[in-house]
mmCIF file of C-alpha atoms in Angstrom:
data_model
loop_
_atom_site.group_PDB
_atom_site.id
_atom_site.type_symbol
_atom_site.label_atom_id
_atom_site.label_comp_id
_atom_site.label_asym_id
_atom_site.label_seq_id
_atom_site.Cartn_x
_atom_site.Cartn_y
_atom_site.Cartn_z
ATOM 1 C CA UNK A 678 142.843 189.140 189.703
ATOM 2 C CA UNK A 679 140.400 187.537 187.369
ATOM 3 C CA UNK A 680 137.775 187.425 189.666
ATOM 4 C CA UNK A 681 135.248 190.839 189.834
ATOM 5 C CA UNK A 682 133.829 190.992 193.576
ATOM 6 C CA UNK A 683 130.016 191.567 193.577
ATOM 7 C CA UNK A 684 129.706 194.326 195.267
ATOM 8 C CA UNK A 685 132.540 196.276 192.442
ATOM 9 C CA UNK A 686 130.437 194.125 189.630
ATOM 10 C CA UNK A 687 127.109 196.208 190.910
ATOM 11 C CA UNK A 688 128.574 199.530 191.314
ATOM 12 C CA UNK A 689 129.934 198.831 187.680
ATOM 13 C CA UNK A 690 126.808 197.820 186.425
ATOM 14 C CA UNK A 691 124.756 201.006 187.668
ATOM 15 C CA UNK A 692 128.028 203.170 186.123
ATOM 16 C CA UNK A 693 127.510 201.417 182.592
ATOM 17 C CA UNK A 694 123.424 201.565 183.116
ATOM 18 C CA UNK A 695 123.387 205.294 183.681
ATOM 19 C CA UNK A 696 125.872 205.817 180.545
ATOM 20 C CA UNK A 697 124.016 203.798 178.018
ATOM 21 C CA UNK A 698 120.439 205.161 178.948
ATOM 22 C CA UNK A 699 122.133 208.157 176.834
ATOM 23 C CA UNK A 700 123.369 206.158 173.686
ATOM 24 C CA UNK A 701 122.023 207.821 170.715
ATOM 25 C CA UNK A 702 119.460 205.796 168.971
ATOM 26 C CA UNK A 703 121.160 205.570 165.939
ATOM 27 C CA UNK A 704 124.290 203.206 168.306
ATOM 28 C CA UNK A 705 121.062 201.741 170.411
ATOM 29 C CA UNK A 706 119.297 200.264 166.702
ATOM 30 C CA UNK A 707 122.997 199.263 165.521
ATOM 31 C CA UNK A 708 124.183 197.252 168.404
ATOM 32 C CA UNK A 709 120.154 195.730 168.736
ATOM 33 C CA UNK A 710 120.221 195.217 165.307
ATOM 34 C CA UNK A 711 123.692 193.017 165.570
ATOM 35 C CA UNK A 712 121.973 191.338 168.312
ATOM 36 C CA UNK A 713 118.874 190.603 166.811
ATOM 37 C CA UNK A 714 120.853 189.041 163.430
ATOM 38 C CA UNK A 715 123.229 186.713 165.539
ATOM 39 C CA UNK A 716 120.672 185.143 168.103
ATOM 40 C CA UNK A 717 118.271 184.067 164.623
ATOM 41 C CA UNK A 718 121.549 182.751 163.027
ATOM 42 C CA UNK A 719 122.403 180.907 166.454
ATOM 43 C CA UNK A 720 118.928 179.720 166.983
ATOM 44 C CA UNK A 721 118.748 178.103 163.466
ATOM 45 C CA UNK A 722 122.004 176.845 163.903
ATOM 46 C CA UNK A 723 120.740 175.137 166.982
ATOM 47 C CA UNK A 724 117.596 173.822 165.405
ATOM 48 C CA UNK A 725 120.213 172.258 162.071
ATOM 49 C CA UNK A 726 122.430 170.242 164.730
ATOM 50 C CA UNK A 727 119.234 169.026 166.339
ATOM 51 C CA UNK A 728 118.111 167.812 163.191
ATOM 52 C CA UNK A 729 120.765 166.229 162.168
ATOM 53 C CA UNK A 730 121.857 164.598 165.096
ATOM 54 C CA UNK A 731 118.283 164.169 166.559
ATOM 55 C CA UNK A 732 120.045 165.577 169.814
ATOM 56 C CA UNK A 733 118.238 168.454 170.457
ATOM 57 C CA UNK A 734 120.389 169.207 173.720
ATOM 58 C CA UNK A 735 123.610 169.376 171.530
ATOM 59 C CA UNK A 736 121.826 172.124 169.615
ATOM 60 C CA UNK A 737 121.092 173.922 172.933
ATOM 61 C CA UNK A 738 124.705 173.612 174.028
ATOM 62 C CA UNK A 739 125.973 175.397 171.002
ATOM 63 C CA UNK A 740 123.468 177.992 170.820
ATOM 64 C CA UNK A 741 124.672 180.289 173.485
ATOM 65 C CA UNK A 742 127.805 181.296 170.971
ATOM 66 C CA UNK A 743 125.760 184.324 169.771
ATOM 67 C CA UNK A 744 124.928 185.595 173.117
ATOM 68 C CA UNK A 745 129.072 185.402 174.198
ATOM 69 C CA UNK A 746 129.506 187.300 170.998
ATOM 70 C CA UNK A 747 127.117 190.223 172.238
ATOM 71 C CA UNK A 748 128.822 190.273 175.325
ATOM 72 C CA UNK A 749 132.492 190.353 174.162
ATOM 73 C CA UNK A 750 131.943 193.053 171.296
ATOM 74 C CA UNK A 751 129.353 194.942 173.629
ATOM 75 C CA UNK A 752 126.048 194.971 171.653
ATOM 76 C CA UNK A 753 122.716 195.470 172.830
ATOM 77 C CA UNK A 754 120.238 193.440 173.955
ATOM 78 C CA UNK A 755 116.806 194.414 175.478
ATOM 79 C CA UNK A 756 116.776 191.458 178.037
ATOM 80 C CA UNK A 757 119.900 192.636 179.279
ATOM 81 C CA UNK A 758 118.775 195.898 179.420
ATOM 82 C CA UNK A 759 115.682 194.962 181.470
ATOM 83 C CA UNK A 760 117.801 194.231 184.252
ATOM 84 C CA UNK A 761 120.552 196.623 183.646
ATOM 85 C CA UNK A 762 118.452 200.032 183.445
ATOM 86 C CA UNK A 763 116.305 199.959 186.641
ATOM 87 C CA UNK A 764 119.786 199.174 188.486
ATOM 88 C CA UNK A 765 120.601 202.870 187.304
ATOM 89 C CA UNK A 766 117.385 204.595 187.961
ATOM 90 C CA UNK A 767 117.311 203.262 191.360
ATOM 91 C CA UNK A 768 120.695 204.502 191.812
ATOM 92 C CA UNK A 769 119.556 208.099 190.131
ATOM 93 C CA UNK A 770 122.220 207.927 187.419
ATOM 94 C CA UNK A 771 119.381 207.297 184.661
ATOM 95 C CA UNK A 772 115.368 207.860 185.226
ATOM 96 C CA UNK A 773 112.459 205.537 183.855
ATOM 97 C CA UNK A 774 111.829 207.592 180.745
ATOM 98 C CA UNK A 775 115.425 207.707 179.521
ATOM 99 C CA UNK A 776 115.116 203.379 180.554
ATOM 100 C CA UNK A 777 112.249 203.556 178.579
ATOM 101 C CA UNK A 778 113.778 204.868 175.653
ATOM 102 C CA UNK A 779 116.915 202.381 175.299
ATOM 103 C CA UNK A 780 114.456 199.449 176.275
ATOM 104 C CA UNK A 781 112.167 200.666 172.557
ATOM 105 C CA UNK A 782 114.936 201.353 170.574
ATOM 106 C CA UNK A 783 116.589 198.260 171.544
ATOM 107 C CA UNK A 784 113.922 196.525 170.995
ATOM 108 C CA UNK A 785 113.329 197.799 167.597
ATOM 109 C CA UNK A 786 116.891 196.752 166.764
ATOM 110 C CA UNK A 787 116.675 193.400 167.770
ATOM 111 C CA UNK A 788 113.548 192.788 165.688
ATOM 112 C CA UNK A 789 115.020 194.420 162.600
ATOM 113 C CA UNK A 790 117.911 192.327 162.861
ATOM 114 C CA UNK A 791 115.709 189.364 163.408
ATOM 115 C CA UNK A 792 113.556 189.959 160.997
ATOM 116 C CA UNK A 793 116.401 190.236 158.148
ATOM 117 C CA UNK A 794 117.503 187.124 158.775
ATOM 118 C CA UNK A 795 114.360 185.083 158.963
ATOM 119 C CA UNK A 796 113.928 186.922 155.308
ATOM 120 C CA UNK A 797 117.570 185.626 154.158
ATOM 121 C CA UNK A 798 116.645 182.090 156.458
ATOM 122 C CA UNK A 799 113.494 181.941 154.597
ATOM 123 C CA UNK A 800 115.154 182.340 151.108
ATOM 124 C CA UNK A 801 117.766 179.382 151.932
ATOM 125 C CA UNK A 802 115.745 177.132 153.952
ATOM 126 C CA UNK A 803 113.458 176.854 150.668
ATOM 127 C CA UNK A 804 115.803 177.302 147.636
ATOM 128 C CA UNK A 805 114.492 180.403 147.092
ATOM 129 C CA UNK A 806 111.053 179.176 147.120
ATOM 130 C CA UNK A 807 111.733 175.980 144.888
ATOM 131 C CA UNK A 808 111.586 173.720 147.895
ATOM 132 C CA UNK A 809 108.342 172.947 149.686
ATOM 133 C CA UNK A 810 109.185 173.600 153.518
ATOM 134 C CA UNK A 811 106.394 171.390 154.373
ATOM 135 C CA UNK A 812 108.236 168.661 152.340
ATOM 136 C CA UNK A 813 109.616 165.077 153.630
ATOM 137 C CA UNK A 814 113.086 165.636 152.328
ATOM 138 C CA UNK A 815 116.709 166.616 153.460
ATOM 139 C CA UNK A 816 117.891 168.587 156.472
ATOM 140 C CA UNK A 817 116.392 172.318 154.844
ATOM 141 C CA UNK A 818 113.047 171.279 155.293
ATOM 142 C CA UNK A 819 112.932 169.439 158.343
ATOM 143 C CA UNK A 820 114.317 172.482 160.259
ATOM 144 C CA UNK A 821 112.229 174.929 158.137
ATOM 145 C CA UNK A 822 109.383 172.554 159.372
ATOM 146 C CA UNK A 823 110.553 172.525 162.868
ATOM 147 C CA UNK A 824 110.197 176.246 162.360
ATOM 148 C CA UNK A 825 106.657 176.299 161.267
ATOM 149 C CA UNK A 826 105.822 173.770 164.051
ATOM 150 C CA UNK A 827 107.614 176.084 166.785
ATOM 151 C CA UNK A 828 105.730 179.018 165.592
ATOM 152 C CA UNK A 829 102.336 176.920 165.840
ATOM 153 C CA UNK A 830 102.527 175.686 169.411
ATOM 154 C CA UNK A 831 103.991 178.591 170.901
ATOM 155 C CA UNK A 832 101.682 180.905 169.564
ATOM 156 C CA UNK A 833 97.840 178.884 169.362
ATOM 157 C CA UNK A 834 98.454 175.408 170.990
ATOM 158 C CA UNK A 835 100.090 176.490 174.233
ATOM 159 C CA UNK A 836 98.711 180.203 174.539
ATOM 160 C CA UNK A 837 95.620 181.053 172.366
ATOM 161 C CA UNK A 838 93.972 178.113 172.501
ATOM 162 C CA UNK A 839 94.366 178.138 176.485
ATOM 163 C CA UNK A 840 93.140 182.071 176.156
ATOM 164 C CA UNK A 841 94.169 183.771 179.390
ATOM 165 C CA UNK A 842 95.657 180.790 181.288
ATOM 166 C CA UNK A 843 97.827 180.612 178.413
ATOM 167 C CA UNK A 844 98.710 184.050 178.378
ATOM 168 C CA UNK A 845 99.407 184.234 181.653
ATOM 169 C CA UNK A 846 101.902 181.092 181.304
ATOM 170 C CA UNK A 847 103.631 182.938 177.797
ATOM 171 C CA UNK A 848 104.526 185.684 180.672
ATOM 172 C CA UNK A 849 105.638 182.908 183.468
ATOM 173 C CA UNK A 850 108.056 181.641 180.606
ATOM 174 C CA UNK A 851 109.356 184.818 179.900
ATOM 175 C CA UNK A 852 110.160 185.329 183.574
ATOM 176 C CA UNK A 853 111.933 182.181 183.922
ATOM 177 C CA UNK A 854 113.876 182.597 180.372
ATOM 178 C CA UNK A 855 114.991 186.060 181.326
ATOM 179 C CA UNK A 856 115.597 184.580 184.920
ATOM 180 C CA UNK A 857 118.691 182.709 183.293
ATOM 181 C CA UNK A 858 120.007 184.685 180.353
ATOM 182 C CA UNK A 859 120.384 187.691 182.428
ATOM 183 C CA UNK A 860 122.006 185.591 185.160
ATOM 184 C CA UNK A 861 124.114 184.041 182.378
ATOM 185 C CA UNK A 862 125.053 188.171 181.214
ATOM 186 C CA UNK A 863 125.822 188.819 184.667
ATOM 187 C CA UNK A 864 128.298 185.776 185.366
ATOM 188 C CA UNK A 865 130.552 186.570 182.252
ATOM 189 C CA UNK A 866 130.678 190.260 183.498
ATOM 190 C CA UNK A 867 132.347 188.577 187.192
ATOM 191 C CA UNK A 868 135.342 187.628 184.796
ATOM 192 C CA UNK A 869 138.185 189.769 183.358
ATOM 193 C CA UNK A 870 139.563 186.817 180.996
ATOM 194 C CA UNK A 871 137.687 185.592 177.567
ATOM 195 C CA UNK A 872 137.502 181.987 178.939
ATOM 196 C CA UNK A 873 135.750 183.166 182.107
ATOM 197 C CA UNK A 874 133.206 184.441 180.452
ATOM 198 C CA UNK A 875 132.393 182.447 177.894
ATOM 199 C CA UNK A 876 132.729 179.453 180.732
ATOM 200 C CA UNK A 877 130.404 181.479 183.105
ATOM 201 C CA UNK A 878 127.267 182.366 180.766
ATOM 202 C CA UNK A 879 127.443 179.066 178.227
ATOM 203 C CA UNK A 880 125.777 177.517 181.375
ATOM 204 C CA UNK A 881 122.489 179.472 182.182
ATOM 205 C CA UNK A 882 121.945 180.405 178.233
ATOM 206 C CA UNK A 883 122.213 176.762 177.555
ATOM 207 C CA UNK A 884 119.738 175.648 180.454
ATOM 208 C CA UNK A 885 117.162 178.658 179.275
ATOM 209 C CA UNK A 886 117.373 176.865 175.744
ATOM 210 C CA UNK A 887 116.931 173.449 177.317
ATOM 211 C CA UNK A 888 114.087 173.634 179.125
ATOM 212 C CA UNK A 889 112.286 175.724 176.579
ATOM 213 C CA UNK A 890 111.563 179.262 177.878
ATOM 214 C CA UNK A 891 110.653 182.260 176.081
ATOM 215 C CA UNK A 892 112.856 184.789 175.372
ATOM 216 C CA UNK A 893 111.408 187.872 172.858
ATOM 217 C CA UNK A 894 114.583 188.232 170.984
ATOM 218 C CA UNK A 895 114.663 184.459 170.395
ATOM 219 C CA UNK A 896 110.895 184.658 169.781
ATOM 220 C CA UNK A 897 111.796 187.496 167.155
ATOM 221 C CA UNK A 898 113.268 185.431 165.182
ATOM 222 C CA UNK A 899 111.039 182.047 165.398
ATOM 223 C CA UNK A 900 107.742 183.327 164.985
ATOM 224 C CA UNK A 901 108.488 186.021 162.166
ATOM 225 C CA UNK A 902 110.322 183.202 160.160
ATOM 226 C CA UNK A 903 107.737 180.828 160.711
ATOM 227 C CA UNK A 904 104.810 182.947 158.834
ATOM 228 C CA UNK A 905 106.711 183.452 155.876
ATOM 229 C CA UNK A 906 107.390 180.067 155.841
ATOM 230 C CA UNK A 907 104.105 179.176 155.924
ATOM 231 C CA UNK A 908 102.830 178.359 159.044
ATOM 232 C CA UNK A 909 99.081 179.947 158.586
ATOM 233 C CA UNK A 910 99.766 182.048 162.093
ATOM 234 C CA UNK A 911 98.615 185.852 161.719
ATOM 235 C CA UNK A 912 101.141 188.455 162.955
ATOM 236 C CA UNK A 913 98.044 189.551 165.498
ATOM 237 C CA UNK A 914 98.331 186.816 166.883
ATOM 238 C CA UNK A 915 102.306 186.556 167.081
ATOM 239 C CA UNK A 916 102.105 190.193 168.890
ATOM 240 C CA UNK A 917 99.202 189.209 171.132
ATOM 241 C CA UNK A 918 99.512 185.815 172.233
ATOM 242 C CA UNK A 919 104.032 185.395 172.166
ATOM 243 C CA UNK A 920 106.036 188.868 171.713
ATOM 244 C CA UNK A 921 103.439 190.975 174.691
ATOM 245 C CA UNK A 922 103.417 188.914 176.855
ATOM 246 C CA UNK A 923 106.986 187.060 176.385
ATOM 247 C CA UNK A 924 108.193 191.052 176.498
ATOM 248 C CA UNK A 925 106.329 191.410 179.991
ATOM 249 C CA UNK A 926 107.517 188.272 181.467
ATOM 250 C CA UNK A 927 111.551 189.337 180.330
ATOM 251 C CA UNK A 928 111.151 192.818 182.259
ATOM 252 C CA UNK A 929 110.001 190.619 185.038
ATOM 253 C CA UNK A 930 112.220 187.776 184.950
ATOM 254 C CA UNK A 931 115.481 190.276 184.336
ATOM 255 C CA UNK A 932 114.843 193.429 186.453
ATOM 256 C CA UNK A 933 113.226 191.946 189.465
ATOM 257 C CA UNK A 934 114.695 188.430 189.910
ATOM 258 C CA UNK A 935 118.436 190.061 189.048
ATOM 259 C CA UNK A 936 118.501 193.698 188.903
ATOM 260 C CA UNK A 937 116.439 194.053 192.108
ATOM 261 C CA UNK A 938 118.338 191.206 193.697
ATOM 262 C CA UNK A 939 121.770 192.366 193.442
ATOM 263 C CA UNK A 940 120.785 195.675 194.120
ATOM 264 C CA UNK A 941 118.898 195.161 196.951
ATOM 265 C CA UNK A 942 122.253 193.125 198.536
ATOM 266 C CA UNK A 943 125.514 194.251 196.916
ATOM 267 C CA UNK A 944 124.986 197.963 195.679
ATOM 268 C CA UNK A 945 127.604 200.494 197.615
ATOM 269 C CA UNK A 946 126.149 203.678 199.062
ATOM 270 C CA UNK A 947 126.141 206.149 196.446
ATOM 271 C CA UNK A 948 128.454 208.919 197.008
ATOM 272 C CA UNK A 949 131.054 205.973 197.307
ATOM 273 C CA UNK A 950 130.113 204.637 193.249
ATOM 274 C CA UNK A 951 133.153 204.703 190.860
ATOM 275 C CA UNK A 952 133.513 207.650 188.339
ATOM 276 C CA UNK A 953 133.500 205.979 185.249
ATOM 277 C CA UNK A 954 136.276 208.268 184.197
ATOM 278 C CA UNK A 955 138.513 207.660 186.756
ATOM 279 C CA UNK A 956 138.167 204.058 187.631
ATOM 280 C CA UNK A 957 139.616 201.267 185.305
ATOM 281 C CA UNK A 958 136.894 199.014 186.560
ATOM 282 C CA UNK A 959 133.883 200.763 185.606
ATOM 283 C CA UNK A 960 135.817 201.818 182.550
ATOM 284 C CA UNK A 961 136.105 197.856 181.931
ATOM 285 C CA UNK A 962 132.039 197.040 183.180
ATOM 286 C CA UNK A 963 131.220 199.828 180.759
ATOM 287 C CA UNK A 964 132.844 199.030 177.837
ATOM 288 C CA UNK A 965 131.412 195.479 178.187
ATOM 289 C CA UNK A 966 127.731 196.335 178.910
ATOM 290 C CA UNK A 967 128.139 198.852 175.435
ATOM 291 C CA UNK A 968 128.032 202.122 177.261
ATOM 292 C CA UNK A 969 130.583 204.014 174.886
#
């Protein structure tokens, strides 16, 4: 059958947690860095449509292509990971500083690959600085100034300039955003078939883009792109006011509100958990998640 029971997708998911808490770094940065790239290519690619179509929803519908791409070729990505990991220690087939570990490396990944592309983004968007992002003109330089305008309210307007009642809400955001896309990971892992999954998690990546959220890898991409674009924002105040506390409010939003959650109601007792060796399910959960 197509369908993956809940209680077999758990017992999976704590297999594939405990193997990939020891990836070697050098597979951990690869598979972030992959991760990092696609989700800055899909987010500008969302922010193009939107401009050109002034439908900013259409943009949000198509964005969630990178995200089915890190699932089906089984990257990394540290909002995954933030509910994937605990599931394991909790289940004492990884430990926190081993979760620890893949959740920094990851994370370095995804901003390397992220930062790359804002580089390259930065080059195109502007002609290789001939073009004036700030500029009234053609389809470049309204989404390059979309960029610089994203990177402005999300890091002073809604958070600094609100000081800790905006911090606190860049950490609510992050909860909800990682809330979704880790429900979103999680539903394309309850199908076997390609159109499953990319029917399953299209949904709650595409309703996490909607209504705005913040989600660090996402946030990787905006608000490094948007300062060498132009935008006046300090890196300080990127880390301080958008990638801390967005990063707090993911580990939240992913390992309470769905790792703790399925857990809590579908995990097996141990001694009965598959032997990722020996059972063709796990083998498939693993291979999925990236734990090679």
């Amino acid at each position: 059958m197509d369908y993956v029971l809940p209680n077999e997708l758990v017992d999976g998911m704590i297999v594939a947690g405990g193997k990939k808490s020891s990836v070697s770094a050098k597979n951990l940065l690869l598979r972030g860095f992959y991760s990092g790239s696609i989700l800055g290519l899909a987010t500008c690619l969302a922010l193009t449509v939107a401009r050109q179509t002034g439908l900013p929803f259409l943009g949000s519908v198509l964005f969630p292509f990178g995200f089915v791409s890190i699932i089906l070729f089984g990257m990394e990505l540290v909002t995954g990971n933030f509910a994937l990991l605990p599931m394991a220690t909790w289940a004492g087939k990884s430990t926190w500083p081993k979760t620890f570990r893949n959740w920094i490396w990851v994370w370095i990944g995804n901003f390397l690959g992220c930062a790359l592309v804002a580089v390259m983004l930065t080059v195109s968007l502007t002609s290789a600085g001939n073009l004036e992002p700030t500029a009234d003109g053609g389809v470049w330089q309204g989404v390059a100034q979309t960029i610089i305008n994203l990177n402005r309210n999300n890091v002073i307007i809604k958070y600094k300039d609100l000081g800790a009642t905006g911090f606190l809400l860049a950490i609510l955001r992050g909860v909800i955003a990682n809330w979704l896309v880790c429900l979103g990971v999680t539903m394309a892992l309850v199908s076997k078939s390609v159109p499953g999954k990319l029917l399953a998690c299209w949904l709650p990546i595409t309703a996490f883009q909607t209504l705005g959220m913040e989600h660090i890898v996402v946030n990787m991409f905006l608000h490094t792109t948007g300062p060498l674009l132009g935008s006046g924002v300090s890196f300080a105040d990127v880390i301080f006011w958008n990638f801390f506390p967005v990063t707090v409010g993911n580990v939240f939003g992913g390992m309470v509100f769905i790792g703790m959650v399925f857990y809590s109601t579908h995990r097996s007792p141990l001694a009965s958990l598959p032997d990722v060796k020996d059972t063709k399910l796990a083998r498939e959960l693993a291979a999925e998640l990236g734990a090679r």
